[in-house]
Amino acid sequence: MKILITENEELASQKAASLLKQAVVEKPNAILGLATGGTMLSVYERLIGMYRLGGFSFENIMSFNLDEYVGVAEEHHASYRHYMNSNLFDHIDIQIKNTHLPNGNELNVEQNAKKYEKKIQGSSGIDLILLGIGKNGHIGFNEPTSSLASRTRVKTLTQSTRNQNLKYFDKIEDVPKYAVTMGLQTILDAKKCLLVATGAAKAQAVAKMVEGGVSASCPASILQHHEKTTIIIDKAAASKLKLLDYYENVHPNGEEVYF
Ligand code: F6R
């Protein structure tokens, strides 16, 4: 794992956006795995800023999002399709037909989840997958105890995840109980992983992911098995890491150092 620690949230978002831009510049027909959530808002804002400065295009980029709620219509303001369109896709030249999210709004949701997995497997593979982390260590909606070998499927959300996402709905009864999510093995299949975490509320989960044992009780810890994972965290999210000095020594100010 490459651990890049930045002074603050802004610099973490800036760094993540730069790495996404780099992936697009290096491979203009790259396949990106994308995440939603509060952390990614400033990452996407910065990526849009970079795009507006010119010099690169998303025209031939394809994307697969990690997850979508079950039973929330695409047009609903809290759907992840709505989030992606309004926070990223509407502001760049990506072709909407090349953007994919799991379909959580049909009766045969399990079957659609399998189709989504097949579609990913039928592509040339995700070049870079962007990930956030939940306070409970989830990535995508792979809640604790998710199989480390899991593929895209329906998952029941924990009460803590539902409480965290209450801010996007009017009341707790409206927060979905289920979501379709890429599995942990689907995520591991990506050629590169890029996880971003900011704020003290994520410190515990980050410490378990980076320095704990690989365990389904912290699904993000599976990234220890991925050869090319970069973790971008601000100082607050890094505050519970035991080897903090070491990471800061290897990558001063969160800069990538090449030998
Ligand atoms: C969302 C997703 C989730 C979030 C995680 C962190 O597509 O995959 O795993 O990345 O819940 O969410 P925030 O950034 O809102 O703390």
PDB file of C-alpha atoms and ligand atoms in Angstrom:
ATOM      1  CA  MET A   1       0.000   0.000   0.000  1.00  0.00           C
ATOM      2  CA  LYS A   2       1.209   3.459  -0.830  1.00  0.00           C
ATOM      3  CA  ILE A   3       0.104   5.752   2.007  1.00  0.00           C
ATOM      4  CA  LEU A   4       0.041   9.447   1.109  1.00  0.00           C
ATOM      5  CA  ILE A   5      -0.716  11.748   4.042  1.00  0.00           C
ATOM      6  CA  THR A   6      -1.665  15.321   3.281  1.00  0.00           C
ATOM      7  CA  GLU A   7      -1.914  18.284   5.640  1.00  0.00           C
ATOM      8  CA  ASN A   8      -5.657  18.704   5.147  1.00  0.00           C
ATOM      9  CA  GLU A   9      -8.781  17.575   3.304  1.00  0.00           C
ATOM     10  CA  GLU A  10      -8.304  20.066   0.457  1.00  0.00           C
ATOM     11  CA  LEU A  11      -4.866  18.725  -0.383  1.00  0.00           C
ATOM     12  CA  ALA A  12      -6.110  15.132  -0.193  1.00  0.00           C
ATOM     13  CA  SER A  13      -8.896  15.925  -2.676  1.00  0.00           C
ATOM     14  CA  GLN A  14      -6.459  17.772  -4.917  1.00  0.00           C
ATOM     15  CA  LYS A  15      -4.082  14.819  -4.940  1.00  0.00           C
ATOM     16  CA  ALA A  16      -6.870  12.326  -5.678  1.00  0.00           C
ATOM     17  CA  ALA A  17      -8.216  14.491  -8.516  1.00  0.00           C
ATOM     18  CA  SER A  18      -4.689  14.756  -9.984  1.00  0.00           C
ATOM     19  CA  LEU A  19      -4.306  10.965  -9.971  1.00  0.00           C
ATOM     20  CA  LEU A  20      -7.680  10.566 -11.693  1.00  0.00           C
ATOM     21  CA  LYS A  21      -6.671  13.149 -14.290  1.00  0.00           C
ATOM     22  CA  GLN A  22      -3.371  11.335 -14.788  1.00  0.00           C
ATOM     23  CA  ALA A  23      -5.223   8.061 -15.444  1.00  0.00           C
ATOM     24  CA  VAL A  24      -7.338   9.768 -18.110  1.00  0.00           C
ATOM     25  CA  VAL A  25      -4.367  11.535 -19.712  1.00  0.00           C
ATOM     26  CA  GLU A  26      -2.313   8.345 -19.830  1.00  0.00           C
ATOM     27  CA  LYS A  27      -5.176   6.284 -21.226  1.00  0.00           C
ATOM     28  CA  PRO A  28      -7.934   8.346 -22.872  1.00  0.00           C
ATOM     29  CA  ASN A  29     -10.142   5.246 -23.194  1.00  0.00           C
ATOM     30  CA  ALA A  30      -9.565   4.113 -19.608  1.00  0.00           C
ATOM     31  CA  ILE A  31     -12.276   2.412 -17.569  1.00  0.00           C
ATOM     32  CA  LEU A  32     -12.784   4.107 -14.217  1.00  0.00           C
ATOM     33  CA  GLY A  33     -14.498   2.704 -11.147  1.00  0.00           C
ATOM     34  CA  LEU A  34     -16.249   5.537  -9.312  1.00  0.00           C
ATOM     35  CA  ALA A  35     -17.631   6.180  -5.838  1.00  0.00           C
ATOM     36  CA  THR A  36     -20.189   8.559  -4.370  1.00  0.00           C
ATOM     37  CA  GLY A  37     -20.447  10.020  -0.857  1.00  0.00           C
ATOM     38  CA  GLY A  38     -19.354  13.177   0.909  1.00  0.00           C
ATOM     39  CA  THR A  39     -15.615  12.607   0.527  1.00  0.00           C
ATOM     40  CA  MET A  40     -15.815  12.470  -3.269  1.00  0.00           C
ATOM     41  CA  LEU A  41     -17.675  15.770  -3.623  1.00  0.00           C
ATOM     42  CA  SER A  42     -14.504  17.828  -3.319  1.00  0.00           C
ATOM     43  CA  VAL A  43     -12.513  15.305  -5.393  1.00  0.00           C
ATOM     44  CA  TYR A  44     -15.002  15.671  -8.273  1.00  0.00           C
ATOM     45  CA  GLU A  45     -15.154  19.445  -7.831  1.00  0.00           C
ATOM     46  CA  ARG A  46     -11.398  19.620  -8.314  1.00  0.00           C
ATOM     47  CA  LEU A  47     -11.424  17.191 -11.215  1.00  0.00           C
ATOM     48  CA  ILE A  48     -14.043  19.357 -12.956  1.00  0.00           C
ATOM     49  CA  GLY A  49     -11.829  22.394 -12.288  1.00  0.00           C
ATOM     50  CA  MET A  50      -8.872  20.630 -13.930  1.00  0.00           C
ATOM     51  CA  TYR A  51     -11.053  19.567 -16.875  1.00  0.00           C
ATOM     52  CA  ARG A  52     -12.166  23.173 -17.430  1.00  0.00           C
ATOM     53  CA  LEU A  53      -8.544  24.238 -17.723  1.00  0.00           C
ATOM     54  CA  GLY A  54      -8.402  21.949 -20.773  1.00  0.00           C
ATOM     55  CA  GLY A  55      -5.889  19.504 -22.146  1.00  0.00           C
ATOM     56  CA  PHE A  56      -7.747  16.244 -21.556  1.00  0.00           C
ATOM     57  CA  SER A  57     -11.076  14.679 -22.367  1.00  0.00           C
ATOM     58  CA  PHE A  58     -13.457  12.066 -20.947  1.00  0.00           C
ATOM     59  CA  GLU A  59     -15.068  11.455 -24.333  1.00  0.00           C
ATOM     60  CA  ASN A  60     -13.788   7.896 -24.592  1.00  0.00           C
ATOM     61  CA  ILE A  61     -13.757   7.124 -20.884  1.00  0.00           C
ATOM     62  CA  MET A  62     -16.054   4.434 -19.555  1.00  0.00           C
ATOM     63  CA  SER A  63     -17.145   4.250 -15.926  1.00  0.00           C
ATOM     64  CA  PHE A  64     -18.628   1.723 -13.544  1.00  0.00           C
ATOM     65  CA  ASN A  65     -19.909   2.971 -10.206  1.00  0.00           C
ATOM     66  CA  LEU A  66     -19.480   0.891  -7.100  1.00  0.00           C
ATOM     67  CA  ASP A  67     -23.019   0.864  -5.854  1.00  0.00           C
ATOM     68  CA  GLU A  68     -26.615   2.028  -5.952  1.00  0.00           C
ATOM     69  CA  TYR A  69     -29.513   1.870  -3.520  1.00  0.00           C
ATOM     70  CA  VAL A  70     -32.283  -0.649  -4.004  1.00  0.00           C
ATOM     71  CA  GLY A  71     -35.703   0.890  -4.543  1.00  0.00           C
ATOM     72  CA  VAL A  72     -34.626   4.474  -5.184  1.00  0.00           C
ATOM     73  CA  ALA A  73     -35.583   5.793  -8.633  1.00  0.00           C
ATOM     74  CA  GLU A  74     -32.776   7.240 -10.770  1.00  0.00           C
ATOM     75  CA  GLU A  75     -34.495  10.631 -10.719  1.00  0.00           C
ATOM     76  CA  HIS A  76     -34.637  10.706  -6.892  1.00  0.00           C
ATOM     77  CA  HIS A  77     -32.277  13.335  -5.505  1.00  0.00           C
ATOM     78  CA  ALA A  78     -30.568  10.731  -3.267  1.00  0.00           C
ATOM     79  CA  SER A  79     -29.973   8.129  -6.000  1.00  0.00           C
ATOM     80  CA  TYR A  80     -26.355   7.565  -6.893  1.00  0.00           C
ATOM     81  CA  ARG A  81     -27.190   8.097 -10.579  1.00  0.00           C
ATOM     82  CA  HIS A  82     -28.467  11.552  -9.643  1.00  0.00           C
ATOM     83  CA  TYR A  83     -25.353  12.185  -7.548  1.00  0.00           C
ATOM     84  CA  MET A  84     -23.010  11.185 -10.389  1.00  0.00           C
ATOM     85  CA  ASN A  85     -24.830  13.212 -13.021  1.00  0.00           C
ATOM     86  CA  SER A  86     -25.073  16.344 -10.950  1.00  0.00           C
ATOM     87  CA  ASN A  87     -21.644  16.201  -9.298  1.00  0.00           C
ATOM     88  CA  LEU A  88     -19.529  14.968 -12.201  1.00  0.00           C
ATOM     89  CA  PHE A  89     -20.997  13.712 -15.468  1.00  0.00           C
ATOM     90  CA  ASP A  90     -23.004  16.875 -16.297  1.00  0.00           C
ATOM     91  CA  HIS A  91     -19.811  18.939 -16.057  1.00  0.00           C
ATOM     92  CA  ILE A  92     -17.422  16.933 -18.220  1.00  0.00           C
ATOM     93  CA  ASP A  93     -17.567  15.546 -21.758  1.00  0.00           C
ATOM     94  CA  ILE A  94     -18.100  11.917 -20.764  1.00  0.00           C
ATOM     95  CA  GLN A  95     -20.790  10.194 -22.863  1.00  0.00           C
ATOM     96  CA  ILE A  96     -23.640   9.214 -20.551  1.00  0.00           C
ATOM     97  CA  LYS A  97     -24.041   5.946 -22.471  1.00  0.00           C
ATOM     98  CA  ASN A  98     -20.540   5.013 -21.285  1.00  0.00           C
ATOM     99  CA  THR A  99     -21.404   5.535 -17.610  1.00  0.00           C
ATOM    100  CA  HIS A 100     -22.749   2.582 -15.658  1.00  0.00           C
ATOM    101  CA  LEU A 101     -24.330   2.176 -12.254  1.00  0.00           C
ATOM    102  CA  PRO A 102     -25.968  -0.934 -10.825  1.00  0.00           C
ATOM    103  CA  ASN A 103     -29.709  -0.961 -11.359  1.00  0.00           C
ATOM    104  CA  GLY A 104     -31.370  -1.130  -7.958  1.00  0.00           C
ATOM    105  CA  ASN A 105     -34.791  -0.179  -9.123  1.00  0.00           C
ATOM    106  CA  GLU A 106     -36.115  -3.252 -10.917  1.00  0.00           C
ATOM    107  CA  LEU A 107     -37.898  -6.285  -9.552  1.00  0.00           C
ATOM    108  CA  ASN A 108     -35.149  -8.679 -10.627  1.00  0.00           C
ATOM    109  CA  VAL A 109     -32.497  -6.795  -8.756  1.00  0.00           C
ATOM    110  CA  GLU A 110     -30.331  -9.856  -7.973  1.00  0.00           C
ATOM    111  CA  GLN A 111     -30.304 -10.861 -11.623  1.00  0.00           C
ATOM    112  CA  ASN A 112     -29.375  -7.322 -12.642  1.00  0.00           C
ATOM    113  CA  ALA A 113     -26.540  -7.353 -10.136  1.00  0.00           C
ATOM    114  CA  LYS A 114     -25.154 -10.472 -11.817  1.00  0.00           C
ATOM    115  CA  LYS A 115     -25.510  -8.787 -15.220  1.00  0.00           C
ATOM    116  CA  TYR A 116     -23.579  -5.778 -13.909  1.00  0.00           C
ATOM    117  CA  GLU A 117     -20.775  -8.045 -12.733  1.00  0.00           C
ATOM    118  CA  LYS A 118     -20.730  -9.745 -16.148  1.00  0.00           C
ATOM    119  CA  LYS A 119     -20.571  -6.401 -17.897  1.00  0.00           C
ATOM    120  CA  ILE A 120     -17.532  -5.433 -15.844  1.00  0.00           C
ATOM    121  CA  GLN A 121     -15.906  -8.784 -16.515  1.00  0.00           C
ATOM    122  CA  GLY A 122     -16.724  -8.489 -20.222  1.00  0.00           C
ATOM    123  CA  SER A 123     -14.960  -5.139 -20.433  1.00  0.00           C
ATOM    124  CA  SER A 124     -11.202  -4.786 -20.697  1.00  0.00           C
ATOM    125  CA  GLY A 125     -11.125  -4.332 -16.915  1.00  0.00           C
ATOM    126  CA  ILE A 126     -11.278  -1.369 -14.564  1.00  0.00           C
ATOM    127  CA  ASP A 127      -8.026   0.567 -14.849  1.00  0.00           C
ATOM    128  CA  LEU A 128      -8.450   2.645 -11.714  1.00  0.00           C
ATOM    129  CA  ILE A 129     -11.116   2.355  -9.039  1.00  0.00           C
ATOM    130  CA  LEU A 130     -11.855   5.244  -6.718  1.00  0.00           C
ATOM    131  CA  LEU A 131     -12.964   4.245  -3.227  1.00  0.00           C
ATOM    132  CA  GLY A 132     -14.130   5.876  -0.026  1.00  0.00           C
ATOM    133  CA  ILE A 133     -14.345   4.083   3.316  1.00  0.00           C
ATOM    134  CA  GLY A 134     -17.210   3.924   5.788  1.00  0.00           C
ATOM    135  CA  LYS A 135     -16.634   4.415   9.529  1.00  0.00           C
ATOM    136  CA  ASN A 136     -17.216   0.673   9.869  1.00  0.00           C
ATOM    137  CA  GLY A 137     -14.562  -0.149   7.260  1.00  0.00           C
ATOM    138  CA  HIS A 138     -16.917  -0.791   4.340  1.00  0.00           C
ATOM    139  CA  ILE A 139     -15.865  -0.113   0.757  1.00  0.00           C
ATOM    140  CA  GLY A 140     -18.635   0.140  -1.772  1.00  0.00           C
ATOM    141  CA  PHE A 141     -21.483  -1.182   0.350  1.00  0.00           C
ATOM    142  CA  ASN A 142     -19.532  -4.249   1.417  1.00  0.00           C
ATOM    143  CA  GLU A 143     -20.476  -4.102   5.048  1.00  0.00           C
ATOM    144  CA  PRO A 144     -18.484  -5.930   7.758  1.00  0.00           C
ATOM    145  CA  THR A 145     -18.627  -9.726   7.331  1.00  0.00           C
ATOM    146  CA  SER A 146     -18.923  -9.407   3.532  1.00  0.00           C
ATOM    147  CA  SER A 147     -17.207 -12.314   1.851  1.00  0.00           C
ATOM    148  CA  LEU A 148     -13.704 -11.428   0.767  1.00  0.00           C
ATOM    149  CA  ALA A 149     -14.515 -13.311  -2.448  1.00  0.00           C
ATOM    150  CA  SER A 150     -17.777 -11.463  -3.102  1.00  0.00           C
ATOM    151  CA  ARG A 151     -19.028 -10.245  -6.470  1.00  0.00           C
ATOM    152  CA  THR A 152     -21.698  -7.690  -7.358  1.00  0.00           C
ATOM    153  CA  ARG A 153     -24.835  -8.496  -5.350  1.00  0.00           C
ATOM    154  CA  VAL A 154     -27.497  -7.120  -3.047  1.00  0.00           C
ATOM    155  CA  LYS A 155     -26.291  -6.267   0.467  1.00  0.00           C
ATOM    156  CA  THR A 156     -28.269  -5.341   3.552  1.00  0.00           C
ATOM    157  CA  LEU A 157     -27.034  -2.032   4.938  1.00  0.00           C
ATOM    158  CA  THR A 158     -26.065  -1.793   8.595  1.00  0.00           C
ATOM    159  CA  GLN A 159     -28.005   0.530  10.823  1.00  0.00           C
ATOM    160  CA  SER A 160     -24.876   2.695  11.241  1.00  0.00           C
ATOM    161  CA  THR A 161     -24.548   3.116   7.467  1.00  0.00           C
ATOM    162  CA  ARG A 162     -28.240   3.976   7.203  1.00  0.00           C
ATOM    163  CA  ASN A 163     -27.838   6.548   9.979  1.00  0.00           C
ATOM    164  CA  GLN A 164     -24.822   8.079   8.225  1.00  0.00           C
ATOM    165  CA  ASN A 165     -26.802   8.384   4.991  1.00  0.00           C
ATOM    166  CA  LEU A 166     -29.882   9.815   6.670  1.00  0.00           C
ATOM    167  CA  LYS A 167     -28.690  13.301   5.696  1.00  0.00           C
ATOM    168  CA  TYR A 168     -29.590  12.564   2.068  1.00  0.00           C
ATOM    169  CA  PHE A 169     -33.182  11.556   2.913  1.00  0.00           C
ATOM    170  CA  ASP A 170     -36.055  13.172   4.815  1.00  0.00           C
ATOM    171  CA  LYS A 171     -36.414  10.541   7.520  1.00  0.00           C
ATOM    172  CA  ILE A 172     -34.803   7.248   8.571  1.00  0.00           C
ATOM    173  CA  GLU A 173     -37.717   5.186   7.200  1.00  0.00           C
ATOM    174  CA  ASP A 174     -36.860   6.536   3.739  1.00  0.00           C
ATOM    175  CA  VAL A 175     -33.216   5.379   3.888  1.00  0.00           C
ATOM    176  CA  PRO A 176     -33.006   2.138   1.898  1.00  0.00           C
ATOM    177  CA  LYS A 177     -32.255  -1.070   3.746  1.00  0.00           C
ATOM    178  CA  TYR A 178     -30.551  -2.649   0.734  1.00  0.00           C
ATOM    179  CA  ALA A 179     -28.071  -1.679  -1.929  1.00  0.00           C
ATOM    180  CA  VAL A 180     -26.434  -3.321  -4.923  1.00  0.00           C
ATOM    181  CA  THR A 181     -22.674  -3.188  -4.616  1.00  0.00           C
ATOM    182  CA  MET A 182     -19.624  -4.442  -6.461  1.00  0.00           C
ATOM    183  CA  GLY A 183     -18.122  -7.214  -4.388  1.00  0.00           C
ATOM    184  CA  LEU A 184     -14.717  -7.158  -2.733  1.00  0.00           C
ATOM    185  CA  GLN A 185     -13.311  -9.473  -5.375  1.00  0.00           C
ATOM    186  CA  THR A 186     -14.756  -7.257  -8.125  1.00  0.00           C
ATOM    187  CA  ILE A 187     -12.879  -4.333  -6.558  1.00  0.00           C
ATOM    188  CA  LEU A 188      -9.654  -6.348  -6.250  1.00  0.00           C
ATOM    189  CA  ASP A 189      -9.846  -7.139  -9.980  1.00  0.00           C
ATOM    190  CA  ALA A 190      -9.241  -3.458 -10.788  1.00  0.00           C
ATOM    191  CA  LYS A 191      -5.746  -2.744 -12.031  1.00  0.00           C
ATOM    192  CA  LYS A 192      -5.258   0.081  -9.513  1.00  0.00           C
ATOM    193  CA  CYS A 193      -7.154   1.136  -6.392  1.00  0.00           C
ATOM    194  CA  LEU A 194      -7.270   4.666  -5.031  1.00  0.00           C
ATOM    195  CA  LEU A 195      -8.906   5.136  -1.632  1.00  0.00           C
ATOM    196  CA  VAL A 196      -9.527   8.572  -0.173  1.00  0.00           C
ATOM    197  CA  ALA A 197     -10.425   9.213   3.474  1.00  0.00           C
ATOM    198  CA  THR A 198     -10.541  12.495   5.342  1.00  0.00           C
ATOM    199  CA  GLY A 199     -11.471  13.620   8.838  1.00  0.00           C
ATOM    200  CA  ALA A 200     -11.012  12.203  12.328  1.00  0.00           C
ATOM    201  CA  ALA A 201     -14.211  10.146  12.090  1.00  0.00           C
ATOM    202  CA  LYS A 202     -12.409   7.860   9.620  1.00  0.00           C
ATOM    203  CA  ALA A 203      -9.210   7.420  11.679  1.00  0.00           C
ATOM    204  CA  GLN A 204     -10.235   4.168  13.331  1.00  0.00           C
ATOM    205  CA  ALA A 205     -11.358   2.540  10.075  1.00  0.00           C
ATOM    206  CA  VAL A 206      -8.185   3.711   8.304  1.00  0.00           C
ATOM    207  CA  ALA A 207      -5.973   2.213  11.041  1.00  0.00           C
ATOM    208  CA  LYS A 208      -7.780  -1.130  10.817  1.00  0.00           C
ATOM    209  CA  MET A 209      -7.592  -1.134   7.019  1.00  0.00           C
ATOM    210  CA  VAL A 210      -3.879  -0.345   6.844  1.00  0.00           C
ATOM    211  CA  GLU A 211      -2.424  -1.923   9.984  1.00  0.00           C
ATOM    212  CA  GLY A 212      -4.992  -4.485  11.130  1.00  0.00           C
ATOM    213  CA  GLY A 213      -5.232  -8.057   9.978  1.00  0.00           C
ATOM    214  CA  VAL A 214      -7.033  -8.805   6.726  1.00  0.00           C
ATOM    215  CA  SER A 215     -10.508  -9.624   7.884  1.00  0.00           C
ATOM    216  CA  ALA A 216     -14.103  -9.466   6.739  1.00  0.00           C
ATOM    217  CA  SER A 217     -14.780  -7.461   9.899  1.00  0.00           C
ATOM    218  CA  CYS A 218     -12.970  -4.594   8.151  1.00  0.00           C
ATOM    219  CA  PRO A 219     -13.751  -5.166   4.454  1.00  0.00           C
ATOM    220  CA  ALA A 220     -11.332  -2.423   3.331  1.00  0.00           C
ATOM    221  CA  SER A 221      -8.447  -4.447   4.781  1.00  0.00           C
ATOM    222  CA  ILE A 222      -8.718  -6.684   1.693  1.00  0.00           C
ATOM    223  CA  LEU A 223      -6.863  -3.900  -0.139  1.00  0.00           C
ATOM    224  CA  GLN A 224      -3.713  -5.177   1.607  1.00  0.00           C
ATOM    225  CA  HIS A 225      -3.916  -7.950  -0.977  1.00  0.00           C
ATOM    226  CA  HIS A 226      -3.919  -5.556  -3.920  1.00  0.00           C
ATOM    227  CA  GLU A 227      -0.563  -4.883  -5.492  1.00  0.00           C
ATOM    228  CA  LYS A 228      -1.324  -1.328  -6.582  1.00  0.00           C
ATOM    229  CA  THR A 229      -3.316   0.464  -3.938  1.00  0.00           C
ATOM    230  CA  THR A 230      -2.806   4.105  -3.069  1.00  0.00           C
ATOM    231  CA  ILE A 231      -4.406   5.462   0.097  1.00  0.00           C
ATOM    232  CA  ILE A 232      -4.758   9.235   0.295  1.00  0.00           C
ATOM    233  CA  ILE A 233      -5.613  10.500   3.769  1.00  0.00           C
ATOM    234  CA  ASP A 234      -5.403  13.793   5.567  1.00  0.00           C
ATOM    235  CA  LYS A 235      -3.682  14.128   8.952  1.00  0.00           C
ATOM    236  CA  ALA A 236      -6.950  13.728  10.861  1.00  0.00           C
ATOM    237  CA  ALA A 237      -7.769  10.424   9.151  1.00  0.00           C
ATOM    238  CA  ALA A 238      -4.161   9.292   9.662  1.00  0.00           C
ATOM    239  CA  SER A 239      -4.117  10.121  13.382  1.00  0.00           C
ATOM    240  CA  LYS A 240      -4.540   6.536  14.647  1.00  0.00           C
ATOM    241  CA  LEU A 241      -1.833   4.954  12.477  1.00  0.00           C
ATOM    242  CA  LYS A 242       0.968   3.419  14.519  1.00  0.00           C
ATOM    243  CA  LEU A 243       3.561   3.771  11.752  1.00  0.00           C
ATOM    244  CA  LEU A 244       2.651   7.359  10.922  1.00  0.00           C
ATOM    245  CA  ASP A 245       6.281   8.550  11.056  1.00  0.00           C
ATOM    246  CA  TYR A 246       7.295   5.844   8.621  1.00  0.00           C
ATOM    247  CA  TYR A 247       4.615   6.750   6.043  1.00  0.00           C
ATOM    248  CA  GLU A 248       5.503  10.435   6.345  1.00  0.00           C
ATOM    249  CA  ASN A 249       9.161   9.611   5.908  1.00  0.00           C
ATOM    250  CA  VAL A 250       8.526   7.534   2.778  1.00  0.00           C
ATOM    251  CA  HIS A 251       6.230  10.136   1.178  1.00  0.00           C
ATOM    252  CA  PRO A 252       6.935  13.555   2.748  1.00  0.00           C
ATOM    253  CA  ASN A 253       3.863  15.840   2.525  1.00  0.00           C
ATOM    254  CA  GLY A 254       2.006  13.072   0.739  1.00  0.00           C
ATOM    255  CA  GLU A 255       4.248  13.383  -2.305  1.00  0.00           C
ATOM    256  CA  GLU A 256       4.934  10.319  -4.376  1.00  0.00           C
ATOM    257  CA  VAL A 257       8.646   9.616  -4.358  1.00  0.00           C
ATOM    258  CA  TYR A 258      10.156   7.629  -7.186  1.00  0.00           C
ATOM    259  CA  PHE A 259      13.438   5.796  -6.879  1.00  0.00           C
TER     260      PHE A 259
HETATM  261  C1  F6R B   1     -20.246   5.167  -2.037  1.00  0.00           C
HETATM  262  C2  F6R B   1     -19.426   4.157  -1.391  1.00  0.00           C
HETATM  263  C3  F6R B   1     -19.174   4.192   0.075  1.00  0.00           C
HETATM  264  C4  F6R B   1     -18.592   5.519   0.544  1.00  0.00           C
HETATM  265  C5  F6R B   1     -18.328   5.494   2.040  1.00  0.00           C
HETATM  266  C6  F6R B   1     -17.799   6.821   2.551  1.00  0.00           C
HETATM  267  O1  F6R B   1     -20.342   4.929  -3.433  1.00  0.00           O
HETATM  268  O2  F6R B   1     -18.963   3.287  -2.061  1.00  0.00           O
HETATM  269  O3  F6R B   1     -18.318   3.149   0.428  1.00  0.00           O
HETATM  270  O4  F6R B   1     -17.399   5.774  -0.142  1.00  0.00           O
HETATM  271  O5  F6R B   1     -19.498   5.199   2.720  1.00  0.00           O
HETATM  272  O6  F6R B   1     -18.779   7.791   2.410  1.00  0.00           O
HETATM  273  P1  F6R B   1     -18.496   9.301   2.820  1.00  0.00           P
HETATM  274  O7  F6R B   1     -17.497   9.824   1.862  1.00  0.00           O
HETATM  275  O8  F6R B   1     -19.839   9.955   2.647  1.00  0.00           O
HETATM  276  O9  F6R B   1     -18.008   9.284   4.206  1.00  0.00           O
END
